[in-house]
C-alpha cells in the first residue's frame, strides 16, 4: 500500500525557515517523480515544486523560486522541501504527491498525482 | 501559465442526479487533464487522468471527456459520498495549474 506521510509543519515568523519532510513507502520511491502542492486556508490547489526520480532535475513555481528548495534522499525514501524567507502568503497545507500514470509534459516537470499525503500545515505569522 | 476555468463554481444536486462539471483551458492542452475529488480536511483524490482514463478503484459512475480546451467530468448517478469539491488540473505545460474548484452540495 502506497503511503506518503508529511511532517515538519508549524508556526514560523515572516522571514523564517522551515523544512518539510515526506516519508514514502509501498512503492519504488526512486522510480517516481514527486511534487509538493499547497492549499491556502479555504482556497484552491497550487503546484509548488517537482523533482525527478533521480533528484537531478528540479522545478519551481514562480511564487517560490529562489526561496524554496526541493530535494530527495532515495536511500531514505524521503522527499524534502526547504522553505526560506517565508511570507504570510505561504501559509497553507502542504501536500506531497506522487507522479501518476499517463501523460506528462516535455521535460517531465508536470504530471498528474495518483497518491497524496495527508498534508502538513505551515502558518507564517508574527 | 495556462488558466483553467471551472463551471459552475458551485452546484446543488440530489442523490441519483446526473451531474456535469466543465473545465476550460486558456489554450490547448491536448488530453493532459486530470480530475480530483476533495472532501473537507482530506487530501485530493485522483479520479480521472489523461482527460478520460478512470483511475484504478474509482467507481464507473465517474467519467471524463474532452480534448484541446474543453473538458467535462460527469457523475452518472450521484451517491451521498460524492458531495465534495472537484478540481481539474492541466499537465500539458509547465507550470502545472489547477482550476478554482467546483463545490458540489446536497440539494
Coordinates of C-alpha atoms in Angstrom, one line a residue:
Chain A
X1 CA 0.0 0.0 0.0
X2 CA 1.4 3.4 -1.0
X3 CA 1.8 5.8 1.9
X4 CA 3.0 9.3 2.0
X5 CA 3.4 11.0 5.4
X6 CA 4.4 14.6 5.7
X7 CA 5.9 16.3 8.7
X8 CA 7.7 19.4 9.7
X9 CA 4.9 22.0 9.5
X10 CA 4.2 24.6 12.2
X11 CA 4.1 28.2 13.1
X12 CA 7.0 30.4 11.8
X13 CA 7.6 34.1 11.7
X14 CA 7.8 36.1 8.5
X15 CA 11.3 35.7 7.1
X16 CA 11.9 32.5 8.9
X17 CA 12.6 29.0 7.6
X18 CA 11.1 25.6 7.8
X19 CA 11.9 22.1 6.4
X20 CA 9.1 19.8 5.4
X21 CA 9.6 16.0 5.0
X22 CA 7.6 13.4 3.3
X23 CA 8.2 9.7 4.1
X24 CA 7.2 7.4 1.3
X25 CA 6.5 3.6 1.4
X26 CA 4.8 1.0 -0.6
X27 CA 6.4 1.7 -4.0
X28 CA 9.9 2.1 -5.5
X29 CA 10.5 5.6 -4.5
X30 CA 13.5 6.3 -6.8
X31 CA 11.4 5.4 -9.8
X32 CA 8.9 8.2 -9.5
X33 CA 9.0 12.0 -9.8
X34 CA 7.4 13.7 -6.8
X35 CA 5.8 17.1 -6.1
X36 CA 4.7 19.5 -3.4
X37 CA 1.3 21.0 -3.8
X38 CA -0.2 23.6 -1.3
X39 CA -3.6 24.8 -0.4
X40 CA -4.1 28.1 1.5
X41 CA -7.0 28.0 4.0
X42 CA -10.3 28.0 2.2
X43 CA -8.6 28.2 -1.2
X44 CA -7.8 26.0 -4.2
X45 CA -4.7 23.9 -5.0
X46 CA -1.4 25.4 -6.1
X47 CA 1.5 23.4 -7.5
X48 CA 4.7 24.4 -5.7
X49 CA 7.6 22.2 -6.9
X50 CA 8.6 19.0 -8.5
X51 CA 11.7 16.7 -8.6
X52 CA 12.7 13.8 -10.9
X53 CA 13.1 10.3 -9.6
X54 CA 16.9 10.6 -9.5
X55 CA 16.8 14.1 -8.0
X56 CA 18.8 15.5 -10.9
X57 CA 16.0 17.8 -12.1
X58 CA 14.0 20.2 -10.1
X59 CA 11.2 22.7 -10.9
X60 CA 9.5 25.5 -9.1
X61 CA 6.5 27.8 -9.3
X62 CA 7.4 31.4 -9.8
X63 CA 5.9 32.2 -6.4
X64 CA 8.6 30.2 -4.6
X65 CA 11.5 30.3 -6.9
X66 CA 14.7 31.3 -5.1
X67 CA 13.2 30.8 -1.7
X68 CA 12.2 27.1 -1.7
X69 CA 14.4 24.1 -2.4
X70 CA 13.1 20.6 -3.2
X71 CA 15.3 17.6 -2.7
X72 CA 15.1 13.8 -2.0
X73 CA 17.0 11.1 -0.3
X74 CA 16.3 7.9 -2.2
X75 CA 18.2 5.8 0.3
X76 CA 15.7 7.0 3.0
X77 CA 12.6 7.1 0.7
X78 CA 12.1 10.7 1.8
X79 CA 11.2 13.9 0.0
X80 CA 12.0 17.3 1.4
X81 CA 11.0 21.0 0.9
X82 CA 13.3 23.6 2.4
X83 CA 11.4 26.8 2.8
X84 CA 13.3 30.1 3.4
X85 CA 12.3 33.7 3.6
X86 CA 8.8 32.7 4.4
X87 CA 5.9 35.1 3.8
X88 CA 2.4 35.3 5.1
X89 CA 1.1 34.2 1.7
X90 CA 3.0 30.9 2.1
X91 CA 0.5 29.9 4.8
X92 CA -1.1 26.7 3.6
X93 CA -1.4 23.0 4.0
X94 CA 1.5 21.4 2.1
X95 CA 0.9 18.1 0.4
X96 CA 3.5 15.8 -1.1
X97 CA 2.2 13.9 -4.1
X98 CA 3.5 11.0 -6.3
X99 CA 3.5 11.1 -10.1
X100 CA 0.7 9.1 -11.6
X101 CA 0.2 7.2 -14.8
X102 CA -0.2 8.6 -18.3
X103 CA 1.0 11.8 -19.9
X104 CA 3.4 14.3 -18.7
X105 CA 4.8 17.5 -20.1
X106 CA 8.1 17.7 -22.0
X107 CA 10.9 17.9 -19.6
X108 CA 9.0 16.0 -17.0
X109 CA 8.1 18.9 -14.7
X110 CA 4.3 18.4 -14.8
X111 CA 2.2 15.3 -14.3
X112 CA -0.9 14.1 -12.5
X113 CA -0.8 12.9 -8.9
X114 CA -2.1 9.5 -8.0
X115 CA -1.2 9.5 -4.3
X116 CA -1.2 12.3 -1.8
X117 CA -0.1 12.6 1.8
X118 CA -2.4 13.9 4.5
X119 CA -0.8 17.3 4.4
X120 CA 1.1 19.4 7.0
X121 CA 0.1 22.9 7.9
X122 CA 2.5 25.8 7.6
X123 CA 1.5 29.1 9.3
X124 CA 3.6 32.2 8.7
X125 CA 2.6 34.8 11.2
X126 CA 4.2 37.1 13.8
Chain B
X1 CA 0.7 30.0 -17.3
X2 CA -2.3 28.2 -18.6
X3 CA -5.5 29.2 -16.8
X4 CA -8.3 26.6 -16.1
X5 CA -11.8 27.9 -15.5
X6 CA -14.3 25.5 -14.0
X7 CA -18.1 26.0 -14.2
X8 CA -20.1 26.1 -12.3
X9 CA -18.2 27.2 -9.1
X10 CA -20.9 25.6 -7.0
X11 CA -23.7 23.2 -7.7
X12 CA -26.6 21.8 -5.7
X13 CA -27.9 18.4 -6.7
X14 CA -29.8 15.4 -5.4
X15 CA -28.8 11.8 -4.9
X16 CA -29.4 9.9 -8.2
X17 CA -28.9 13.1 -10.3
X18 CA -26.6 13.2 -13.3
X19 CA -24.1 16.0 -12.9
X20 CA -21.6 17.6 -15.3
X21 CA -18.7 19.9 -14.4
X22 CA -16.8 21.8 -17.1
X23 CA -13.2 22.8 -17.2
X24 CA -12.0 25.2 -19.9
X25 CA -8.3 25.9 -20.6
X26 CA -6.9 29.2 -21.8
X27 CA -5.0 27.4 -24.5
X28 CA -4.9 23.9 -25.9
X29 CA -3.6 21.2 -23.6
X30 CA -4.3 18.1 -25.8
X31 CA -5.6 15.5 -23.3
X32 CA -3.3 16.3 -20.4
X33 CA -6.0 16.9 -17.9
X34 CA -6.9 15.3 -14.6
X35 CA -9.9 15.5 -12.2
X36 CA -9.7 15.3 -8.4
X37 CA -12.2 15.0 -5.6
X38 CA -11.5 16.6 -2.3
X39 CA -13.5 16.3 0.9
X40 CA -13.2 18.7 3.8
X41 CA -10.0 18.2 5.8
X42 CA -8.7 15.5 3.4
X43 CA -6.2 15.3 0.6
X44 CA -7.4 15.4 -3.0
X45 CA -8.1 12.0 -4.7
X46 CA -7.4 11.3 -8.3
X47 CA -10.5 10.3 -10.3
X48 CA -9.6 10.8 -14.0
X49 CA -6.3 11.3 -15.8
X50 CA -5.5 11.9 -19.4
X51 CA -8.9 13.5 -19.7
X52 CA -10.8 10.2 -19.9
X53 CA -8.9 7.4 -18.2
X54 CA -10.5 6.2 -15.0
X55 CA -8.1 5.8 -12.1
X56 CA -8.0 2.3 -10.6
X57 CA -10.5 1.8 -7.9
X58 CA -12.7 4.8 -8.9
X59 CA -16.4 3.9 -9.4
X60 CA -17.5 3.7 -13.0
X61 CA -20.2 6.4 -12.5
X62 CA -17.3 8.9 -12.9
X63 CA -16.3 9.7 -16.4
X64 CA -14.3 12.3 -18.2
X65 CA -14.2 13.6 -21.8
X66 CA -12.7 16.3 -23.9
X67 CA -9.5 17.4 -25.5
X68 CA -7.9 20.7 -26.5
X69 CA -9.5 23.4 -24.4
X70 CA -12.9 22.0 -23.3
X71 CA -13.3 19.1 -20.8
X72 CA -16.1 17.6 -18.7
X73 CA -16.4 15.5 -15.6
X74 CA -19.7 13.6 -15.4
X75 CA -21.1 11.7 -12.5
X76 CA -23.9 9.5 -13.9
X77 CA -25.9 8.9 -10.7
X78 CA -24.8 10.9 -7.6
X79 CA -24.2 9.0 -4.4
X80 CA -24.1 10.5 -0.9
X81 CA -20.3 10.1 -0.8
X82 CA -19.9 12.2 -3.9
X83 CA -20.7 15.5 -2.3
X84 CA -17.3 17.2 -2.3
X85 CA -15.2 19.8 -4.2
X86 CA -13.8 18.9 -7.6
X87 CA -10.7 20.3 -9.2
X88 CA -9.3 19.9 -12.7
X89 CA -5.5 20.1 -13.4
X90 CA -3.5 20.5 -16.6
X91 CA -0.1 19.0 -17.0
X92 CA 0.5 19.8 -20.7
X93 CA 2.9 22.5 -20.0
X94 CA 5.0 24.0 -17.1
X95 CA 3.8 25.1 -14.7
X96 CA 1.0 22.7 -13.9
X97 CA -2.1 24.5 -12.9
X98 CA -5.5 23.8 -11.3
X99 CA -9.0 25.1 -11.8
X100 CA -10.6 27.1 -9.0
X101 CA -12.8 24.2 -7.9
X102 CA -16.5 23.2 -8.1
X103 CA -18.3 22.7 -4.8
X104 CA -21.0 20.0 -5.2
X105 CA -23.6 20.3 -2.4
X106 CA -26.7 18.3 -1.5
X107 CA -30.0 19.9 -2.6

